[in-house]
Each structure stands twice: as structure tokens, then as C-alpha cells.
Coordinates of C-alpha atoms in Angstrom, one line a residue:
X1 CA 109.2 71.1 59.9
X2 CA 109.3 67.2 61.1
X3 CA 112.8 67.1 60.7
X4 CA 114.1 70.4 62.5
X5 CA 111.6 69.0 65.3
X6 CA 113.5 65.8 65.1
X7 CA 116.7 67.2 65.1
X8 CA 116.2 69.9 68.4
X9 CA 115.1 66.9 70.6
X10 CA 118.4 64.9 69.3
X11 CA 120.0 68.0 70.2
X12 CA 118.8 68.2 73.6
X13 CA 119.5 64.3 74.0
X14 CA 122.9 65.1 73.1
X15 CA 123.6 68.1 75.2
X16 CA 122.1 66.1 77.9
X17 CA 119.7 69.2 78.4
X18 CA 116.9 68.5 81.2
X19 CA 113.7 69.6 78.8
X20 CA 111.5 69.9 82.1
X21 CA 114.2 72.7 83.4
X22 CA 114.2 74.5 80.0
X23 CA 110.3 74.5 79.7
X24 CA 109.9 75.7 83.2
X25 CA 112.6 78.5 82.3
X26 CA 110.7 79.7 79.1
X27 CA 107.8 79.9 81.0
X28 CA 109.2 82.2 83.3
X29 CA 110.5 84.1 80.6
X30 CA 107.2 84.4 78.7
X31 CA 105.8 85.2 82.5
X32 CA 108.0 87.8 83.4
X33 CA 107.5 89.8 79.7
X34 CA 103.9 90.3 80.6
X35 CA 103.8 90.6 84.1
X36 CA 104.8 93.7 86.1
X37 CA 106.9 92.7 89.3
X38 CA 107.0 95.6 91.3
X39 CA 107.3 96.5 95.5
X40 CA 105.0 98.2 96.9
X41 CA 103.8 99.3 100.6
X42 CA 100.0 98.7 100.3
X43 CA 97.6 99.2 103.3
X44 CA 94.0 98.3 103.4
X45 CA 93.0 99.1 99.8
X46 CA 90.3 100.9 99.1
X47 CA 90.4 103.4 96.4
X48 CA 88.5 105.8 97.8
X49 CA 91.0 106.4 100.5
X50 CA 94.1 107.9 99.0
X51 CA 97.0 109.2 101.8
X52 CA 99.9 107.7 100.1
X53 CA 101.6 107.3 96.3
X54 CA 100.9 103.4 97.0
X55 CA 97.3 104.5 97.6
X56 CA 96.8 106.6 94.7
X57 CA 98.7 103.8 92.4
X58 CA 95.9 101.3 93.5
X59 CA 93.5 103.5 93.2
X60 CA 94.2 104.3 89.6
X61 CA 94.4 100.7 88.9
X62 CA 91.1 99.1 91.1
X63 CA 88.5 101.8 90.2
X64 CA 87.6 104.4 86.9
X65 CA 86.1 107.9 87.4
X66 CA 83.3 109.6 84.9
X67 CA 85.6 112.0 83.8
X68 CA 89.4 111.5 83.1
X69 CA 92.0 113.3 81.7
X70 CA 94.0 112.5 78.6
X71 CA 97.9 113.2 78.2
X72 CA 97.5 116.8 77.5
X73 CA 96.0 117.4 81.1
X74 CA 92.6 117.9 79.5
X75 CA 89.0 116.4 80.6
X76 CA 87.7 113.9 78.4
X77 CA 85.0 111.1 79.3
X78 CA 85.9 107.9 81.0
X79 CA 83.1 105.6 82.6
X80 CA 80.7 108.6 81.2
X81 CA 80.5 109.2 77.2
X82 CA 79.2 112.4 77.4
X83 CA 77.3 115.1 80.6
X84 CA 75.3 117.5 80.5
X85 CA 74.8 120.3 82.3
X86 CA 71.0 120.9 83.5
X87 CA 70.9 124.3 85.1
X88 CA 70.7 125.5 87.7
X89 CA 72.2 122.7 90.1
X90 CA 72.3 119.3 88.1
X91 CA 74.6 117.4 86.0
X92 CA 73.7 114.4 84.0
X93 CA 76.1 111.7 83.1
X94 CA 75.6 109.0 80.4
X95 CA 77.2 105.9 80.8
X96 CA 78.9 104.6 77.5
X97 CA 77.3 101.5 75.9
X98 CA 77.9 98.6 76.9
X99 CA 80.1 98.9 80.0
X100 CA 81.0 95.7 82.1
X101 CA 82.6 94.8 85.2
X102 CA 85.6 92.4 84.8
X103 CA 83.2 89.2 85.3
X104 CA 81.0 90.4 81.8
X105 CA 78.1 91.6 84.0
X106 CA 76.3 95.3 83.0
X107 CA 77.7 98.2 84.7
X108 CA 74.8 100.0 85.9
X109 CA 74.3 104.0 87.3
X110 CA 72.8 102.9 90.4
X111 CA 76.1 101.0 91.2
X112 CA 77.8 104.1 90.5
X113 CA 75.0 105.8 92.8
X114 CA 76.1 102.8 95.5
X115 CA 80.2 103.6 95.2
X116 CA 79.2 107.2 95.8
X117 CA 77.5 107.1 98.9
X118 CA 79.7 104.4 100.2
X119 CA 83.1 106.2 99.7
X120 CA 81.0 108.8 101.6
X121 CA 79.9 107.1 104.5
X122 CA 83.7 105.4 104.8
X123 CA 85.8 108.5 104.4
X124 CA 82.7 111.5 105.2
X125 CA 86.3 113.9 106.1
X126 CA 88.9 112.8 103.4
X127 CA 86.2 113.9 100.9
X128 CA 84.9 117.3 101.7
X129 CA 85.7 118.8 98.5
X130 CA 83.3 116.9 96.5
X131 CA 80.5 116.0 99.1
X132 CA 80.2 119.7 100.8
X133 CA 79.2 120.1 96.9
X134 CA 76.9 117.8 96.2
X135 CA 72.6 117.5 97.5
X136 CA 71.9 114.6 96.3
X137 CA 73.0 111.9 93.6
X138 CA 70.3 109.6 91.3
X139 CA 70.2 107.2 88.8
X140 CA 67.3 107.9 86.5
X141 CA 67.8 104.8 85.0
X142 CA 70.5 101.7 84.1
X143 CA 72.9 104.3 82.1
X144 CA 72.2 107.8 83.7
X145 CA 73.5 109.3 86.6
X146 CA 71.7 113.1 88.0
X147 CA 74.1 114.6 90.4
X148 CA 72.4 117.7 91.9
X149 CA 74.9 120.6 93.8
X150 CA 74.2 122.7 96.0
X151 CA 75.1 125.9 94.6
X152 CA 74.9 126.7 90.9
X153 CA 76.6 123.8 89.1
X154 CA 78.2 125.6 86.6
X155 CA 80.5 127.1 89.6
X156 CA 80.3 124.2 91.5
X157 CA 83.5 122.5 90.2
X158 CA 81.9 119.3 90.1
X159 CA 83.4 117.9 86.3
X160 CA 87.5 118.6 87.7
X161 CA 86.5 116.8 91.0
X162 CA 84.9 113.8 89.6
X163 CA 88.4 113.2 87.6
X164 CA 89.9 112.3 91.3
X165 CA 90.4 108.7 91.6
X166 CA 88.9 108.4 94.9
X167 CA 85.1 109.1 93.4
X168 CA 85.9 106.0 91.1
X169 CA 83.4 103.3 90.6
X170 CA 84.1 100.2 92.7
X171 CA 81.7 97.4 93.2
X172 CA 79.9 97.0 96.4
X173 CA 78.2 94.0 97.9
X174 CA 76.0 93.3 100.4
X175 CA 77.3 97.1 101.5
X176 CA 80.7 96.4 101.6
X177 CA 83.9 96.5 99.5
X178 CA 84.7 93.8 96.6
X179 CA 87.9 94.5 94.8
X180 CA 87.9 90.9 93.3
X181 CA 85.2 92.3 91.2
X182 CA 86.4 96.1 88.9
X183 CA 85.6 98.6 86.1
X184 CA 89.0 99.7 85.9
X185 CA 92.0 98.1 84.9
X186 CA 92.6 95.6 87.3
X187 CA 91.2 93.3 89.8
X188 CA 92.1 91.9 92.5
X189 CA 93.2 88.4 92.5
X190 CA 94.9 87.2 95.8
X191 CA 95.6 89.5 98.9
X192 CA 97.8 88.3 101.8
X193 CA 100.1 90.3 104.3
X194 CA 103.1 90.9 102.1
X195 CA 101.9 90.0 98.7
X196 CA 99.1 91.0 95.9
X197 CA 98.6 90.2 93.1
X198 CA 96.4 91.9 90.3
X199 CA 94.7 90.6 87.1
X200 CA 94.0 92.3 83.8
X201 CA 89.9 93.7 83.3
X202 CA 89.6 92.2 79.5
X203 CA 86.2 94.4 79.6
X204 CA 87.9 97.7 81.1
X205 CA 86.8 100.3 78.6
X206 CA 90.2 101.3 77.5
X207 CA 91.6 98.0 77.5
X208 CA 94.9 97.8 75.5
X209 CA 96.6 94.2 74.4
X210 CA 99.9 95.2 75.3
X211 CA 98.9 96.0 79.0
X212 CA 100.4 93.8 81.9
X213 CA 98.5 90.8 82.1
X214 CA 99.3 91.0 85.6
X215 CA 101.0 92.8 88.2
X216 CA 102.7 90.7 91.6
X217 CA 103.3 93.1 94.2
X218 CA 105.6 92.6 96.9
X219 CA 105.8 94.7 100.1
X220 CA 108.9 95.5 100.8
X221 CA 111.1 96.0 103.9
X222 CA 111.5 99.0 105.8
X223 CA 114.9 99.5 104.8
X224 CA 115.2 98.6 101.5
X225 CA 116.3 101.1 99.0
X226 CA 114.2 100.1 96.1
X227 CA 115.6 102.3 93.7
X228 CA 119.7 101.7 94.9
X229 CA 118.7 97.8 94.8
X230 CA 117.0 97.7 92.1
X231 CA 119.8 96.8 89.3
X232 CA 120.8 93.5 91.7
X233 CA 117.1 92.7 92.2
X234 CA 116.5 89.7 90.7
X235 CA 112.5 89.3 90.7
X236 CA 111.3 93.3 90.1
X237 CA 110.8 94.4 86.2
X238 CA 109.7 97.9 87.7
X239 CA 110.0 100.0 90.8
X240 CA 108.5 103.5 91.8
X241 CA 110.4 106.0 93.7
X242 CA 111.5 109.8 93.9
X243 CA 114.2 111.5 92.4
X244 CA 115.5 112.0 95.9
X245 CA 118.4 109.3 95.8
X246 CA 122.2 108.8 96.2
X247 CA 124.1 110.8 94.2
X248 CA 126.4 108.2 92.9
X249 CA 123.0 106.2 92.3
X250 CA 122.1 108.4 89.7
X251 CA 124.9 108.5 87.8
X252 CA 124.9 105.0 87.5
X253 CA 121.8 104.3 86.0
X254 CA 122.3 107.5 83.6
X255 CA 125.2 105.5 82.3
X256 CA 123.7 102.1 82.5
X257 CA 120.9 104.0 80.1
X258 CA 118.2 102.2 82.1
X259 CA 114.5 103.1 81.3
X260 CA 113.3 106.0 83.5
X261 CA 110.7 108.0 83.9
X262 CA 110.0 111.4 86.0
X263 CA 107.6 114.3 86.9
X264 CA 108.9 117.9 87.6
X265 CA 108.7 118.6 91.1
X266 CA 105.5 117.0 92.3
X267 CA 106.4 116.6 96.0
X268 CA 107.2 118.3 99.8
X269 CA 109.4 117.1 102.3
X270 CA 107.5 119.4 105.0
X271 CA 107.6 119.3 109.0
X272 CA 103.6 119.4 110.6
X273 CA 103.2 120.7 114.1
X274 CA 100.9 118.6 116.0
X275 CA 97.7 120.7 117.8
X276 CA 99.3 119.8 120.6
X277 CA 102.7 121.1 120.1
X278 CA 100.9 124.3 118.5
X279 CA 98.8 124.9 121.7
X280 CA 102.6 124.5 123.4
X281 CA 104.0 127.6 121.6
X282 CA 105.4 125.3 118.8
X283 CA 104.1 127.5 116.3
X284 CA 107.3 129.7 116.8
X285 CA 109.7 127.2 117.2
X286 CA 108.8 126.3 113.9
X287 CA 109.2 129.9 112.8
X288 CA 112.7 129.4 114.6
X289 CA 113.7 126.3 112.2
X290 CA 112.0 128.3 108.9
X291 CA 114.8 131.4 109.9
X292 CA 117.4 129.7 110.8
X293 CA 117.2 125.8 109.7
X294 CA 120.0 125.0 106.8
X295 CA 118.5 122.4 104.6
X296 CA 121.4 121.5 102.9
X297 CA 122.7 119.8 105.7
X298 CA 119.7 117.8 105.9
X299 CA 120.2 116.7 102.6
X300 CA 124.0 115.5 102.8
X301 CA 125.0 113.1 100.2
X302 CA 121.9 113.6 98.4
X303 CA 119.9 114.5 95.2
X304 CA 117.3 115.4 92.8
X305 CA 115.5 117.4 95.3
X306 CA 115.2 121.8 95.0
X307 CA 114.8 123.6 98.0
X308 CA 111.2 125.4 99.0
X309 CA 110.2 128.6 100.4
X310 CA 106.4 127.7 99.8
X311 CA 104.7 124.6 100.2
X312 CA 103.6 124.6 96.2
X313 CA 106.0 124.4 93.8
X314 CA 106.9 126.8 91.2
X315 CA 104.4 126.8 88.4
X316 CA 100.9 125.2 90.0
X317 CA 98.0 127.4 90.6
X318 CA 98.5 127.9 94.6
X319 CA 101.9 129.4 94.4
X320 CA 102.3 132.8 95.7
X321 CA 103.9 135.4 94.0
X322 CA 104.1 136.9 97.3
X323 CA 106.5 135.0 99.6
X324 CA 105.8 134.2 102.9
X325 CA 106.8 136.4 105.6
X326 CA 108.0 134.7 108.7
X327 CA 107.9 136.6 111.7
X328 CA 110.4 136.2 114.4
X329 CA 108.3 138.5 116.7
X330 CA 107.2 135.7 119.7
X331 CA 110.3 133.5 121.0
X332 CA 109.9 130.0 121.3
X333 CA 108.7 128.3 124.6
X334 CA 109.3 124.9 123.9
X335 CA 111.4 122.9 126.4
X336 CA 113.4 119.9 126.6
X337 CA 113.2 117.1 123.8
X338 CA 111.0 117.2 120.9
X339 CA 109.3 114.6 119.2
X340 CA 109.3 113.7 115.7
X341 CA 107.3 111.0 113.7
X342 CA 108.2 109.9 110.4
X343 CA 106.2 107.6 108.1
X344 CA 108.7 104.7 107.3
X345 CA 109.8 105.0 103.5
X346 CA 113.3 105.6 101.8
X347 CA 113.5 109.5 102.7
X348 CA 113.0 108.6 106.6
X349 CA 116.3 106.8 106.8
X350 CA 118.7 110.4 105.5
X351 CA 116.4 112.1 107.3
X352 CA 116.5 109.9 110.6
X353 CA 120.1 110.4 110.8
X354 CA 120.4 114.3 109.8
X355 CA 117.3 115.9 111.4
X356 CA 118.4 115.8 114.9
X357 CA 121.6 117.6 114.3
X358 CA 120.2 120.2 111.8
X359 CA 117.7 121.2 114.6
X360 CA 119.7 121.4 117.3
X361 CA 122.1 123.7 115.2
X362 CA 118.6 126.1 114.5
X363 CA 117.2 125.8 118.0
X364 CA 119.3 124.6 120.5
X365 CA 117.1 122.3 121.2
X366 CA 117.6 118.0 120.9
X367 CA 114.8 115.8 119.0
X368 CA 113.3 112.4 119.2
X369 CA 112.8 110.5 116.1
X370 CA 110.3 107.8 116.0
X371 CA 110.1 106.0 112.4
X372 CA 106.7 104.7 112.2
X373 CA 105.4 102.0 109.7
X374 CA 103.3 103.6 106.7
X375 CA 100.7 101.5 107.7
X376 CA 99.9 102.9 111.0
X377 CA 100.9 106.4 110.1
X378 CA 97.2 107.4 110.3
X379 CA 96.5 106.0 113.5
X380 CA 99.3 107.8 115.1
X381 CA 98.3 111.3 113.3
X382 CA 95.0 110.8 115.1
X383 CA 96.3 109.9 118.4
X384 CA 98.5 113.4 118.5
X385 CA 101.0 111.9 120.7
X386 CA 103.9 113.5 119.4
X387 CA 104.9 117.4 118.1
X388 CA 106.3 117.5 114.8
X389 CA 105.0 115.0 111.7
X390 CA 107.7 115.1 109.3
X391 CA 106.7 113.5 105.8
X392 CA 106.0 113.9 101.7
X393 CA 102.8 114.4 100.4
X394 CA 102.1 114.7 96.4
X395 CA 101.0 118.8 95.8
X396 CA 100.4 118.5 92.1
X397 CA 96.8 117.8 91.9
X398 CA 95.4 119.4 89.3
X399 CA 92.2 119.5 91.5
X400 CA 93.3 122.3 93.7
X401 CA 90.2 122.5 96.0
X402 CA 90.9 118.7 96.5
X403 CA 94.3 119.3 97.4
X404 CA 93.5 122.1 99.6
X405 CA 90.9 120.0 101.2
X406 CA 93.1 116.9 101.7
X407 CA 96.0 119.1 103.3
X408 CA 93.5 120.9 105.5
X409 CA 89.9 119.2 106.2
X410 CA 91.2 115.3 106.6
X411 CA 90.8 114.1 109.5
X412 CA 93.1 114.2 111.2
X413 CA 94.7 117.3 109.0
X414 CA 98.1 118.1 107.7
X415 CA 97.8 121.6 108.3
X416 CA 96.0 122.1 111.8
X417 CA 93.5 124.8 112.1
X418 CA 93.2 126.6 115.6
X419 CA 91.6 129.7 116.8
X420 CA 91.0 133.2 115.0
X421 CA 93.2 134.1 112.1
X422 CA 94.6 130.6 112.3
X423 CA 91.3 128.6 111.4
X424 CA 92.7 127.6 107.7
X425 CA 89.4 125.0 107.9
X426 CA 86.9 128.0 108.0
X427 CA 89.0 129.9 105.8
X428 CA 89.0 127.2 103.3
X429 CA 85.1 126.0 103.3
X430 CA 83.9 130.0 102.7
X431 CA 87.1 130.2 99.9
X432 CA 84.9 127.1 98.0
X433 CA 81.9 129.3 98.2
X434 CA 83.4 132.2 95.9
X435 CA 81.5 132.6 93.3
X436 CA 84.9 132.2 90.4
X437 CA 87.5 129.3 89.9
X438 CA 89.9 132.5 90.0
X439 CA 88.5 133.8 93.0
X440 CA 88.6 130.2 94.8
X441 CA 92.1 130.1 93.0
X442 CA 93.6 133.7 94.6
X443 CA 91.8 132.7 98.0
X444 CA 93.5 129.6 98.4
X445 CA 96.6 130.8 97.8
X446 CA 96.5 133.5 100.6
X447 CA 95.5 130.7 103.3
X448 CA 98.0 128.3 102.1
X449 CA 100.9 131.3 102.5
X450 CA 99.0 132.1 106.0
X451 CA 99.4 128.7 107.0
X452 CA 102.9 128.7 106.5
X453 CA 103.3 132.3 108.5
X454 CA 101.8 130.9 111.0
X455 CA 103.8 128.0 111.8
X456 CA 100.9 125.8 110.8
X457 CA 103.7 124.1 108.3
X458 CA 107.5 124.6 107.0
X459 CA 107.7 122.8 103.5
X460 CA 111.8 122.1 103.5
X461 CA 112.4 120.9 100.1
X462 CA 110.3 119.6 96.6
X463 CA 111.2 116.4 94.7
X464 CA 109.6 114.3 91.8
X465 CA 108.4 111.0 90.9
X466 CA 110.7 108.6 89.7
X467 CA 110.3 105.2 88.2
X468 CA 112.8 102.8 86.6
X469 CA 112.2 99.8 84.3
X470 CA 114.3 96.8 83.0
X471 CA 113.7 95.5 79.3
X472 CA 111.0 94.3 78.6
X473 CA 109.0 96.8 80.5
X474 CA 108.1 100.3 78.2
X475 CA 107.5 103.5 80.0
X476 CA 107.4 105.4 77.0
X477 CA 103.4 106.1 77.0
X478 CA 103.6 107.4 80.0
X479 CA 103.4 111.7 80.1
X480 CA 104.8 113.6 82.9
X481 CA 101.6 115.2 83.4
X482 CA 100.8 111.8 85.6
X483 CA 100.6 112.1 89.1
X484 CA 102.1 108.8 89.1
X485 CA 102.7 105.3 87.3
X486 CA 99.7 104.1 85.8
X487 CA 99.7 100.2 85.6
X488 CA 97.3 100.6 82.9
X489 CA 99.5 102.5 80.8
X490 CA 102.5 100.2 81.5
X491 CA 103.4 98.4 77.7
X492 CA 105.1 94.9 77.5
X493 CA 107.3 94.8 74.5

């Protein structure tokens, strides 16, 4: 062993090799096999507040809920080993043994009690489907946790909506937010502007040795096409995008046999009259666009998308059997130019360029487009100063009240309510009160299709999660039942 050590550093010697140069590049190389290097357009994190795919990604990696799901789509216990029903209105959760927080301290119930009633105090309108349900939440003791609804709990709901990432446990301090501090996954290790960077939770309580020891996040510029770029980049081992790409991108990576992985339709490309524009007679103008739009055009060049005639896809719960029947009964009353916001992301940049155009051809009418930065998108949805919001949300959520409620209740909504048969928020708080999941199910569905009637919304096409990963990176444990790409179940191999 002496010798072959002898005769490497001769060798190096010899080849004039500079050993400082090679060390540095193995270290990089060891670096970059357990490190995730990905892009990413974060905003203020917190996991309880989920409006993007980057929100729900650090959601799922900052924070763990009581109740998970496992690759079959099926409930099984996370932070909680096992609940019990105590009727007629409570639920009692047991923590499992010996649960820490990434620094080795005791996970506690009143903590979880504290992450509760903070996300609710932050976000009181993003979280409507699990707070209009709930009376009152205690911790009994260090490992218990009694949540008491307000109706019967065994219609209630509660065990589905506890699975959303947003009702994870997070640590709080002094009142306020500490991400450097988790129960899931991850921590947080340094946060700046354009940069973040995550650390591995040793005492998360489905810890794995082959997860990512860390994960460097970069955010990237508005017009960079991740996924188009992505076989040039140099520094990313992983990106997350949508189907929705380049034809002739597509085809490349099928025959460069990279690493992929892909929901089924998980996503809308929809347009959102503002109240303002609705109050305007917009409502038919966007019945105008439904009849007469041609959504091919819009998509030029592109693929991996399916057009849609309802705002769910095929297959979940809240499609309709019955499609929606657009009336062409009032005429349109809008005049002069319209004004469109789009978050800034890949889609706005084909859809920048081919809106206007399609429009004009369906309404005679000429548009505005204002790309706004993701980061400010909910600012601007809460200022109303425009008419039409045209962007992709996630519809997949196995929660469907929670879905409903995020389209609907948020504030400020999706879907705006108005007056008398168009108040979808009404509609949808007495739908929660039936007394059946079927019930709640069938009602949902008719005020979703209503919605769309009404002119409330005009889905245009569904697309799916995408991700793509260089060697080195495995995918592979990943199901397509995920809403998105787990960090946590990310292998390095």
C-alpha cells in the first residue's frame, strides 16, 4: 500500500500535476454527488403560505404534517404515530417517540399547538378549509395533540386536510418564524436575495442516508428557460419545470435518454377576470374568448400541454360529467385596451408574444400585457389594477375542499365571487357543511362548472410537472402521484 502511495505522488511529480488543483476538483466532485443544485424562484418562505410550485416545494422540504401520504396516495402517519377519533368533535393525535427538531431538542405538541395558531393568525384567508373546521386545538401533554371541530369530526374532513403541507409543524420563537431550526427534511442554512441554501435534518423521522446532504438553490432570471438550458448548464444537477416546452426540446432530451420525471396533467393555464373588470361587463367578454378563442394558436411551436374545456382535468374528483354551457346571451361591453398580468415564469414568455393576437382574432379587441415578477404577483392580485390575470395553478390536490378553498376563499381569490347566483364563496362555505364527502364532492363540482359559465374563469389548456436530472441525481423513488419534486425523496447514487 506504501509503495502504490509512493508511486501516485511520483506520478504526479512527473506529470507535473498541481495536487492542490486535483484535490480542490475531487472535492467538487464528491460535493456535487450529494448536493442538489437546482433554480428556483423562492419568495418569503414560509411553509404555511403555498401560492406557487416553488412554495409548495419548500414547504414539503422546511415543515412535516401529522398525517402524510405514502406512494399509493394513501394516509399513513407522519409526525403523528397513530389518532384517534373521540366522538363527537375531537381527534387525538400521538406524537411518535422520540421526535426531534434538527438541533436534537424534543419535539413537543404544544409546539405543534404554537405552528397551528400561528399559520392561522399569518394566513387567517389562505386557510379556510381547515380553520372554518376546527373550535379549538390542545395539547394535553408533551406527545398529545386534541383538536376539537366544529361539527361531527367524523364528517369533518379533518385527517385529508391535515396531510396539506401548509398545517406542517415549523418552529416558532419568540412568536415569529425560524426556519434555521425544522422537523422535516431540511433546514435552512443561509438565505440571501438570490441564493439559499438547505441542510439535511439527521433527526427527521424518515431520514434516509442517500438523501441530499444539501440542496443550493439559485434564483434564476426572468428569462431563462430552465429546462431548454439545462443540458449547457454547468452548475444545476436538477431542474423543475412543466411539460409545456419546445417541441424540438423534447426530442432531444428523449434521445439524449436523460433522467425525467412527470405527473399526468396536474396543471391550468387559465385567464381570471379581475372584480373590476367583472363589475365592467367582462364576464361576457370572457364568454366571448371561451366561444370563439383558438387555443392552438396560443400554443404555436409548443408541447406537452392538452387543451381544457373545464378547469379540472380528466379523472380528479371535481370534473364534470356535465360540460359547461357557455352562454352567448349578453354581448360584451368592454372598450378599448385590455389589461393582462402575467406572473413572470417560462409560460409568460409564449404567451406574452401570442395572447394579444389570439384575442384580438376572438374579440376584436387589442390587450396589454404586463409580465409581473412572481414575487409581487400577490401584491398586484390585491391591488386589482388590471382585468384579466392570466396564470397556472396546480388542480391536483387530493384535498379537494382545500383546492376549492384556495381557488375561491384566498384573499385575494382566483375565482371572484360577486352578487346572487355568482357568490361561488357562499356557495362553497354551505357545500363544506354537507353532511357526506360525496355530497361536498357533487356540490363542488356544480360551483366550479358555475364559475366557469359565468365568466368567473376560462381554463385554456392543462399540462404536467416535469423534472430532469443529470447522473448522479436518481429520480426513480419518486411516484407520479406527487404533486411535485420532493427534496427528501431525491437519491444520490
Amino acid at each position: 500500500m506504501l509503495l502504490l502511495a509512493s508511486l501516485a505522488v511520483s506520478l504526479l511529480v512527473a506529470n507535473n500535476f498541481d495536487s492542490y488543483a486535483l484535490a480542490k476538483e475531487f472535492k467538487g466532485k464528491v460535493e456535487a454527488m450529494d448536493t442538489i443544485k437546482t433554480y428556483m424562484n423562492f419568495s418569503e418562505i414560509d411553509p404555511a403560505h403555498i401560492l406557487t410550485m416553488a412554495d409548495l416545494e419548500m414547504s414539503f422540504a422546511l415543515a412535516s404534517t401529522l398525517v402524510a401520504f405514502n406512494d399509493e396516495r394513501q394516509m399513513v402517519a407522519g409526525l403523528a404515530e397513530k389518532w384517534e377519533t373521540l366522538p363527537p368533535t375531537k381527534i387525538k393525535f400521538t406524537l411518535r417517540s422520540g421526535l426531534k427538531w434538527s438541533d436534537g431538542s424534543p419535539v413537543t405538541a404544544i409546539q405543534y399547538k404554537d405552528a397551528l395558531e400561528r399559520a392561522k393568525r399569518a394566513h387567517p384567508d389562505d386557510l379556510k378549509a381547515l380553520f372554518d373546521a376546527v373550535g379549538n386545538i390542545e395539547a394535553s401533554d408533551s406527545s398529545t395533540l386534541i383538536i376539537t371541530t366544529k361539527d361531527e369530526v367524523t364528517k369533518s374532513g379533518i385527517l385529508l386536510k391535515l396531510t396539506e403541507p401548509m398545517y406542517g409543524l415549523v418552529f416558532i420563537k419568540d412568536g415569529k418564524l425560524d426556519l434555521s431550526k425544522s422537523a422535516g427534511p431540511f433546514s435552512v442554512k443561509e438565505k440571501s436575495q438570490n441564493h439559499l441554501t438547505l441542510v439535511v435534518n439527521p433527526n427527521w423521522y424518515n431520514f434516509k442516508k442517500d438523501m441530499p446532504s444539501k440542496v443550493e438553490i439559485k434564483r434564476p432570471s426572468s428569462d431563462m428557460d430552465l429546462i431548454a438550458n439545462f443540458e449547457n448548464d454547468e452548475w444545476a444537477n436538477l431542474v423543475s419545470g412543466t411539460s409545456l416546452m419546445r417541441a424540438d426540446s423534447a426530442e432531444r432530451f428523449k434521445q439524449k435518454g436523460y433522467r425525467t420525471w412527470q405527473r399526468s396533467l396536474d396543471k391550468v393555464f387559465s385567464l381570471y377576470p379581475s372584480k373590476k373588470f367583472l363589475n365592467a361587463g367582462g364576464a361576457a367578454f370572457i364568454n366571448q374568448l371561451a366561444q370563439k378563442m383558438n387555443r392552438e394558436d396560443l400554443l404555436t411551436g409548443l408541447s406537452g400541454f392538452s387543451l381544457s374545456s373545464q378547469f379540472f382535468p380528466r379523472g380528479y374528483e371535481l370534473y364534470s360529467a356535465s360540460e359547461p354551457k357557455i352562454s352567448s346571451a349578453l354581448k360584451p361591453s368592454v372598450k378599448g385596451s385590455v389589461k393582462i398580468i402575467i406572473p413572470g415564469s417560462l409560460i409568460a414568455v409564449p404567451i406574452k408574444e401570442h395572447l394579444p393576437a389570439v384575442i384580438r382574432s376572438a374579440a376584436g379587441i387589442d390587450v396589454s400585457i404586463e409580465v409581473v415578477p412572481i414575487t409581487g404577483i400577490n401584491e398586484r392580485m390585491k391591488r386589482g389594477d388590471f382585468d384579466i390575470l392570466a396564470t397556472s395553478v396546480a388542480v391536483a390536490d387530493p384535498n379537494f375542499e382545500g383546492s376549492m378553498s384556495f381557488f375561491i376563499e384566498r384573499e385575494p381569490p382566483f375565482i371572484q365571487s360577486t352578487e346572487k347566483p355568482n357568490d361561488f364563496a357562499a356557495q362553497l362555505r354551505e357545500a363544506r357543511s354537507l353532511p357526506s364527502s360525496g355530497q361536498r364532492i357533487s356540490r363542488m363540482r356544480e360551483i366550479i362548472v358555475r364559475a366557469q359559465e359565468a365568466g368567473h374563469v376560462l381554463p385554456i389548456f392543462h399540462f404536467s410537472s416535469l423534472a430532469i436530472a443529470k447522473p448522479g441525481v436518481d429520480l426513480s423513488e419518486i411516484p407520479n402521484t406527487n404533486e411535485t419534486i420532493p427534496f427528501s425523496k431525491v437519491r444520490m447514487r
